[in-house]
Short mmCIF file of C-alpha atoms and ligand atoms in Angstrom, two decimals:
data_model
loop_
_atom_site.label_atom_id
_atom_site.label_comp_id
_atom_site.label_asym_id
_atom_site.label_seq_id
_atom_site.Cartn_x
_atom_site.Cartn_y
_atom_site.Cartn_z
CA MET A 723 -31.11 16.05 17.58
CA SER A 724 -29.50 18.32 15.02
CA HIS A 725 -31.34 21.25 13.48
CA PRO A 726 -31.23 22.14 9.79
CA LEU A 727 -28.55 24.77 9.34
CA GLY A 728 -28.70 27.96 7.34
CA ARG A 729 -27.80 27.71 3.64
CA LEU A 730 -25.56 29.93 1.60
CA GLU A 731 -28.52 31.06 -0.48
CA ASP A 732 -30.27 32.23 2.70
CA LEU A 733 -27.73 35.02 2.95
CA PRO A 734 -28.10 38.33 1.02
CA GLN A 735 -25.98 38.47 -2.13
CA ASP A 736 -24.21 41.68 -1.08
CA TYR A 737 -23.14 40.03 2.20
CA ARG A 738 -21.88 36.97 0.33
CA ASP A 739 -19.98 39.24 -2.06
CA ASP A 740 -18.38 41.12 0.86
CA LEU A 741 -17.23 37.84 2.40
CA LYS A 742 -15.83 36.57 -0.88
CA ASN A 743 -13.89 39.76 -1.54
CA LEU A 744 -12.24 39.43 1.87
CA ASN A 745 -11.43 35.69 1.47
CA LEU A 746 -13.96 34.76 4.14
CA VAL A 747 -16.39 31.81 4.19
CA PRO A 748 -19.36 31.23 6.49
CA LEU A 749 -18.96 27.85 8.19
CA TRP A 750 -22.57 26.87 8.88
CA PRO A 751 -23.66 26.08 5.29
CA SER A 752 -20.77 23.56 5.04
CA LEU A 753 -20.60 22.37 8.65
CA ARG A 754 -22.53 19.12 8.12
CA ALA A 755 -20.49 18.29 5.02
CA VAL A 756 -17.15 18.46 6.83
CA LEU A 757 -18.45 17.02 10.12
CA PRO A 758 -21.21 14.57 9.15
CA PRO A 759 -23.01 12.62 11.86
CA LYS A 760 -21.30 9.43 13.09
CA VAL A 761 -19.77 8.20 9.81
CA PRO A 762 -17.30 10.23 7.71
CA THR A 763 -18.04 11.07 4.11
CA ARG A 764 -15.81 8.82 2.01
CA ALA A 765 -14.95 9.20 -1.65
CA THR A 766 -13.19 5.82 -1.68
CA GLN A 767 -15.22 3.18 -3.48
CA ALA A 768 -14.80 -0.58 -3.23
CA VAL A 769 -13.02 -1.39 -6.51
CA HIS A 770 -11.64 -4.61 -8.04
CA TRP A 771 -8.70 -4.58 -10.49
CA PRO A 772 -8.50 -8.06 -12.08
CA TYR A 773 -4.93 -8.84 -13.11
CA ALA A 774 -6.07 -10.72 -16.23
CA THR A 775 -7.58 -7.56 -17.71
CA LEU A 776 -4.78 -5.27 -16.59
CA LYS A 777 -1.79 -7.38 -17.67
CA PRO A 778 -2.26 -7.15 -21.48
CA LEU A 779 -2.47 -3.35 -21.21
CA LEU A 780 0.66 -3.26 -19.07
CA LEU A 781 2.55 -5.44 -21.58
CA LYS A 782 1.27 -3.16 -24.35
CA ALA A 783 2.80 -0.23 -22.47
CA GLY A 784 6.08 -2.12 -22.73
CA GLU A 785 5.76 -1.95 -26.53
CA LEU A 786 4.46 1.61 -26.68
CA THR A 787 6.78 3.33 -24.22
CA PRO A 788 10.48 2.55 -23.78
CA ILE A 789 11.75 2.64 -20.20
CA GLU A 790 13.79 5.78 -20.96
CA LYS A 791 10.51 7.57 -21.74
CA ALA A 792 8.77 6.28 -18.65
CA GLU A 793 11.45 5.96 -15.93
CA ARG A 794 8.85 3.87 -14.12
CA ARG A 795 6.47 2.01 -16.46
CA VAL A 796 3.36 1.90 -14.34
CA LEU A 797 -0.38 1.64 -14.76
CA VAL A 798 -1.96 3.27 -11.74
CA LEU A 799 -4.87 1.48 -10.06
CA ALA A 800 -7.01 4.56 -9.58
CA ASN A 801 -10.21 4.73 -7.59
CA PRO A 802 -12.98 6.40 -9.63
CA GLY A 803 -14.43 7.74 -6.38
CA HIS A 804 -11.41 10.04 -6.08
CA GLY A 805 -11.31 10.92 -9.78
CA LEU A 806 -8.97 8.81 -11.91
CA GLU A 807 -6.64 11.76 -12.56
CA ASN A 808 -5.85 11.99 -8.85
CA MET A 809 -4.26 8.49 -8.91
CA LYS A 810 -5.49 7.42 -5.49
CA ALA A 811 -6.77 4.04 -4.35
CA SER A 812 -7.74 5.66 -1.03
CA PRO A 813 -6.98 8.99 0.69
CA ALA A 814 -3.43 7.87 1.57
CA ILE A 815 -2.76 4.90 -0.72
CA TYR A 816 -1.39 4.92 -4.27
CA LEU A 817 -1.29 1.59 -6.14
CA GLY A 818 0.62 1.02 -9.34
CA MET A 819 1.30 -2.11 -11.36
CA GLN A 820 4.84 -1.78 -12.73
CA LEU A 821 6.43 -3.62 -15.64
CA LEU A 822 10.15 -4.15 -16.12
CA LEU A 823 11.36 -5.99 -19.22
CA PRO A 824 14.54 -8.10 -19.44
CA GLY A 825 17.65 -5.92 -19.56
CA GLU A 826 15.85 -2.74 -18.55
CA TRP A 827 17.00 -0.45 -15.77
CA ALA A 828 14.79 1.99 -13.87
CA PRO A 829 17.33 4.60 -12.72
CA SER A 830 18.26 5.39 -9.15
CA HIS A 831 16.27 8.02 -7.35
CA ARG A 832 14.92 8.81 -3.92
CA HIS A 833 11.82 10.64 -2.80
CA THR A 834 9.83 11.73 0.19
CA PRO A 835 6.87 9.31 -0.18
CA ASN A 836 7.40 5.82 1.27
CA ALA A 837 6.98 2.87 -1.09
CA VAL A 838 6.87 -0.91 -1.00
CA ARG A 839 6.91 -3.45 -3.83
CA MET A 840 4.87 -6.64 -3.73
CA VAL A 841 6.24 -8.89 -6.47
CA VAL A 842 3.43 -10.26 -8.64
CA GLU A 843 5.05 -12.19 -11.44
CA GLY A 844 8.39 -13.09 -13.02
CA GLU A 845 11.92 -13.88 -11.86
CA GLY A 846 15.29 -12.23 -12.34
CA ALA A 847 14.52 -8.63 -11.36
CA TRP A 848 16.10 -6.86 -8.44
CA THR A 849 15.72 -3.63 -6.52
CA THR A 850 18.77 -2.01 -4.98
CA VAL A 851 17.77 -0.02 -1.90
CA ASP A 852 20.37 2.00 0.00
CA GLY A 853 23.10 -0.15 -1.58
CA GLU A 854 21.41 -3.45 -0.73
CA LYS A 855 20.53 -5.56 -3.77
CA CYS A 856 17.18 -7.24 -3.12
CA PRO A 857 16.20 -10.09 -5.44
CA MET A 858 12.53 -9.95 -6.44
CA SER A 859 10.52 -13.16 -6.33
CA ARG A 860 6.78 -13.61 -6.32
CA GLY A 861 5.22 -12.55 -3.02
CA ASP A 862 8.35 -10.79 -1.70
CA LEU A 863 7.82 -7.45 -0.02
CA ILE A 864 10.59 -4.90 -0.57
CA LEU A 865 10.68 -1.58 1.26
CA THR A 866 11.85 1.63 -0.33
CA PRO A 867 11.17 3.99 2.57
CA THR A 868 11.28 7.76 2.47
CA GLY A 869 14.66 9.18 1.50
CA LEU A 870 16.38 5.90 0.55
CA TRP A 871 17.98 5.53 -2.89
CA HIS A 872 16.39 2.82 -5.03
CA GLU A 873 16.67 1.50 -8.57
CA HIS A 874 15.33 -1.54 -10.41
CA GLY A 875 17.04 -3.87 -12.88
CA HIS A 876 16.22 -7.12 -14.60
CA ASP A 877 18.65 -9.93 -15.51
CA GLY A 878 15.95 -12.51 -16.29
CA SER A 879 14.30 -13.54 -19.53
CA ASP A 880 10.60 -12.77 -19.00
CA PRO A 881 8.68 -9.63 -18.02
CA VAL A 882 8.53 -8.90 -14.29
CA VAL A 883 5.53 -7.20 -12.73
CA TRP A 884 5.13 -5.86 -9.24
CA LEU A 885 2.59 -3.88 -7.28
CA ASP A 886 3.85 -0.55 -5.93
CA VAL A 887 2.13 0.70 -2.79
CA LEU A 888 2.95 4.28 -1.80
CA ASP A 889 1.66 6.90 0.58
CA LEU A 890 2.03 9.40 -2.28
CA PRO A 891 -1.53 10.87 -2.08
CA LEU A 892 -0.99 11.89 1.53
CA VAL A 893 2.55 13.22 1.06
CA TYR A 894 1.42 15.12 -2.05
CA TYR A 895 -1.54 16.57 -0.14
CA MET A 896 0.94 17.69 2.54
CA GLU A 897 2.87 19.55 -0.22
CA ALA A 898 5.90 17.48 0.77
CA SER A 899 6.29 15.25 -2.31
CA TYR A 900 9.48 15.52 -4.37
CA HIS A 901 12.25 13.33 -5.80
CA ILE A 902 15.99 13.52 -6.50
CA ASN A 903 17.72 11.57 -9.30
CA GLY A 904 21.02 9.87 -8.60
CA GLU A 905 23.83 7.74 -9.98
CA ARG A 906 23.82 3.96 -10.21
CA GLN A 907 24.35 2.64 -6.68
CA THR A 908 27.35 0.70 -5.46
CA VAL A 909 26.10 -2.61 -4.12
CA LYS A 910 27.18 -3.55 -0.59
CA PRO A 911 28.04 -7.21 0.11
CA GLY A 912 25.50 -9.47 1.83
CA SER A 913 21.73 -9.37 1.90
CA GLY A 914 20.10 -7.75 4.90
CA ASP A 915 17.05 -9.98 5.09
CA ARG A 916 19.19 -13.03 5.93
CA ALA A 917 20.39 -11.25 9.07
CA TRP A 918 16.89 -11.50 10.60
CA THR A 919 16.02 -15.10 9.85
CA ARG A 920 14.24 -16.01 13.09
CA ALA A 921 11.88 -14.11 15.34
CA GLY A 922 13.21 -13.68 18.86
CA VAL A 923 16.86 -13.24 17.93
CA VAL A 924 18.48 -10.27 16.20
CA PRO A 925 21.97 -9.66 14.82
CA THR A 926 24.34 -8.22 17.43
CA GLN A 927 27.81 -6.70 16.97
CA VAL A 928 29.75 -6.89 20.27
CA PHE A 929 26.55 -6.37 22.30
CA ASN A 930 25.35 -3.54 20.04
CA ARG A 931 22.08 -3.72 18.16
CA SER A 932 21.28 -2.14 14.81
CA ASP A 933 19.87 1.35 15.22
CA ARG A 934 18.82 1.75 11.59
CA ARG A 935 15.23 2.88 11.14
CA TYR A 936 14.86 0.41 8.27
CA PRO A 937 17.15 -2.51 9.14
CA MET A 938 15.27 -5.00 6.97
CA LEU A 939 14.40 -4.01 3.41
CA ARG A 940 13.33 -7.34 1.88
CA TYR A 941 10.75 -9.68 3.41
CA PRO A 942 10.98 -12.96 1.45
CA TRP A 943 7.58 -14.52 0.79
CA MET A 944 9.01 -17.95 1.52
CA ASP A 945 9.61 -16.90 5.16
CA THR A 946 6.31 -15.04 5.62
CA ARG A 947 4.35 -17.96 4.16
CA ALA A 948 6.16 -20.40 6.45
CA ALA A 949 5.36 -18.19 9.48
CA LEU A 950 1.64 -18.20 8.60
CA LEU A 951 1.56 -21.96 8.07
CA ALA A 952 3.38 -22.52 11.37
CA MET A 953 0.91 -20.27 13.21
CA ALA A 954 -2.07 -22.04 11.66
CA ASP A 955 -0.62 -25.43 12.52
CA ASN A 956 0.28 -24.44 16.06
CA GLN A 957 -3.13 -22.88 16.83
CA PRO A 958 -5.82 -24.91 15.06
CA ASP A 959 -8.61 -22.83 16.66
CA LEU A 960 -7.11 -19.46 15.69
CA ASP A 961 -9.61 -17.58 13.49
CA CYS A 962 -7.37 -14.90 12.10
CA VAL A 963 -3.99 -16.19 10.94
CA GLN A 964 -2.32 -12.87 10.22
CA VAL A 965 1.13 -11.28 10.51
CA THR A 966 2.28 -7.67 10.33
CA TYR A 967 5.43 -6.64 8.48
CA VAL A 968 7.52 -4.91 11.15
CA ASN A 969 10.92 -3.46 11.84
CA PRO A 970 12.48 -6.60 13.40
CA GLU A 971 14.55 -4.53 15.85
CA THR A 972 11.71 -2.49 17.35
CA GLY A 973 8.51 -4.29 16.42
CA GLU A 974 7.15 -1.05 14.99
CA ASP A 975 5.33 -0.95 11.67
CA ALA A 976 7.74 -1.47 8.78
CA GLU A 977 6.97 2.03 7.44
CA ASN A 978 5.63 5.25 8.95
CA ILE A 979 2.31 5.86 7.22
CA LEU A 980 0.96 2.66 5.68
CA GLY A 981 0.72 -0.77 7.32
CA PHE A 982 1.47 -4.09 5.60
CA TYR A 983 0.18 -7.52 6.54
CA ALA A 984 -0.14 -11.07 5.27
CA LEU A 985 -3.21 -13.14 6.03
CA MET A 986 -3.82 -16.84 5.58
CA LEU A 987 -7.32 -18.23 5.13
CA ARG A 988 -7.65 -21.89 6.00
CA PRO A 989 -9.28 -24.19 3.42
CA GLY A 990 -12.94 -23.17 3.10
CA GLN A 991 -12.59 -20.47 5.77
CA THR A 992 -14.74 -17.34 5.86
CA LEU A 993 -13.37 -14.49 7.96
CA THR A 994 -15.08 -11.16 8.65
CA LEU A 995 -12.77 -8.26 9.45
CA PRO A 996 -14.60 -5.63 11.53
CA ALA A 997 -15.24 -2.09 10.31
CA ARG A 998 -12.12 -0.02 11.10
CA SER A 999 -11.34 3.59 10.32
CA PRO A 1000 -8.51 3.07 7.75
CA ALA A 1001 -9.08 2.23 4.12
CA GLN A 1002 -7.43 -0.99 3.00
CA VAL A 1003 -6.17 -2.87 -0.04
CA PHE A 1004 -6.22 -6.64 -0.63
CA HIS A 1005 -3.89 -8.37 -3.08
CA LEU A 1006 -4.19 -12.10 -3.58
CA ILE A 1007 -0.85 -13.91 -3.54
CA GLU A 1008 -2.12 -17.48 -3.64
CA GLY A 1009 -5.49 -19.22 -3.98
CA GLY A 1010 -9.01 -17.96 -4.71
CA VAL A 1011 -10.81 -15.57 -2.36
CA ASP A 1012 -14.17 -13.82 -2.46
CA VAL A 1013 -14.08 -10.35 -0.92
CA SER A 1014 -17.38 -8.79 0.17
CA THR A 1015 -17.71 -5.19 1.29
CA CYS A 1016 -20.01 -2.19 0.74
CA GLY A 1017 -22.66 -4.49 -0.78
CA LYS A 1018 -20.21 -5.67 -3.48
CA ARG A 1019 -18.59 -9.07 -3.95
CA PHE A 1020 -15.28 -9.50 -5.80
CA GLY A 1021 -14.05 -12.94 -6.86
CA LEU A 1022 -10.29 -12.54 -6.54
CA VAL A 1023 -7.97 -14.87 -8.40
CA GLU A 1024 -4.18 -14.86 -8.00
CA ALA A 1025 -2.56 -11.45 -8.60
CA ASP A 1026 -5.89 -9.58 -8.35
CA THR A 1027 -6.16 -6.44 -6.25
CA CYS A 1028 -9.14 -4.69 -4.64
CA CYS A 1029 -9.70 -1.91 -2.14
CA ALA A 1030 -12.27 -1.02 0.50
CA PRO A 1031 -13.03 2.32 2.16
CA GLY A 1032 -12.61 2.81 5.89
CA TYR A 1033 -15.47 2.23 8.35
CA GLU A 1034 -16.70 -0.83 6.42
CA ALA A 1035 -16.52 -4.49 7.43
CA VAL A 1036 -14.88 -6.84 4.92
CA THR A 1037 -15.63 -10.55 4.60
CA LEU A 1038 -13.03 -12.82 3.00
CA SER A 1039 -13.95 -16.37 1.89
CA ASN A 1040 -11.48 -18.96 0.68
CA ARG A 1041 -13.23 -20.66 -2.25
CA ALA A 1042 -11.01 -23.74 -2.07
CA ALA A 1043 -11.98 -26.51 0.35
CA ASP A 1044 -8.57 -28.18 0.21
CA GLN A 1045 -6.00 -25.34 -0.04
CA PRO A 1046 -5.12 -22.33 2.09
CA ALA A 1047 -5.24 -18.88 0.52
CA PHE A 1048 -2.74 -16.07 1.14
CA VAL A 1049 -3.62 -12.37 1.00
CA PHE A 1050 -1.35 -9.34 1.19
CA ILE A 1051 -3.03 -6.36 2.86
CA ALA A 1052 -2.00 -2.71 2.93
CA ASP A 1053 -3.86 -0.17 5.04
CA GLU A 1054 -3.69 3.29 6.58
CA SER A 1055 -3.49 2.06 10.21
CA PRO A 1056 -0.11 3.57 11.20
CA LEU A 1057 -1.29 6.96 9.95
CA HIS A 1058 -4.65 6.71 11.74
CA ARG A 1059 -2.94 5.64 14.98
CA LYS A 1060 -0.48 8.53 14.81
CA LEU A 1061 -3.33 10.95 14.17
CA GLY A 1062 -5.34 9.48 17.06
CA VAL A 1063 -8.34 8.71 14.84
CA TYR A 1064 -7.92 4.91 14.64
CA GLU A 1065 -11.01 2.98 15.65
CA THR A 1066 -12.62 -0.42 15.33
CA ARG A 1067 -16.39 -0.66 15.40
FE1 FE2 B 1936 10.74 5.46 -6.53
#
């Protein structure tokens, strides 16, 4: 049983003035706001960003703003619950839909926030990360972790769009967000993702294993999709056909702060994910999926994105009775686990 606490206005004005002049604040009028009972106060709202409505505005940005004036031509998927100007989907997640036109080059830079790219549409673009040239095809996940040089180019003939997922809001809040511009990278031979083509075996050089923190930078969708289909086929009774993007050498999360996953819904399947502490983002790679959370229902079609606050259950329903659906998920789990606040209810 908690008692009503004293309010600021219960205190004499001269006392309040004395506190203010000395940079002091009484805790008790704000105590319930910062430590509410049982469930945290969350600004994050469940929001749906349909790709069909966003895409024309992104293409328009391609006409209005040359790449030299943008460096990164992005429309940010901002959660109104956090204030659009703060460019957050959730407390730790930034989402941006980025457009690169044929022949354009987004110059090399590196920064403290970690990023990934989930390729939404188009062929012929590439991202060079730490000297490794990663082709970008629909559904591919490409890491640009903290501190690694990265640049984007496009040798194809049609616009390419991808979804950027960064931990920028958290790193900015930590007053640790900055970038450094660099020269065009020299591309190293070979592509790193082909070195980890099968689970259970890893590349070895005279009995030595890779000790790179980010050995694998590109996760081809073709391989992830095949893994999900194989799992579903192998375990017909398995409810949740889901994989986590990991460092293939250590099994740890692919990046430090945000977690990345791919989920397959069987034809006609409805799956309820329990309420967990981290906020999460759902991006539909293939199929048609209804997402229900916080009393809202979003009908996702391919390339749509939505988010859900933490501490809320989410129900996903595959609308197709004859086709699987594939969902990319990003969440704040690694951060919550490191902070010791991760929970499932
Ligand atoms: Fe970047």
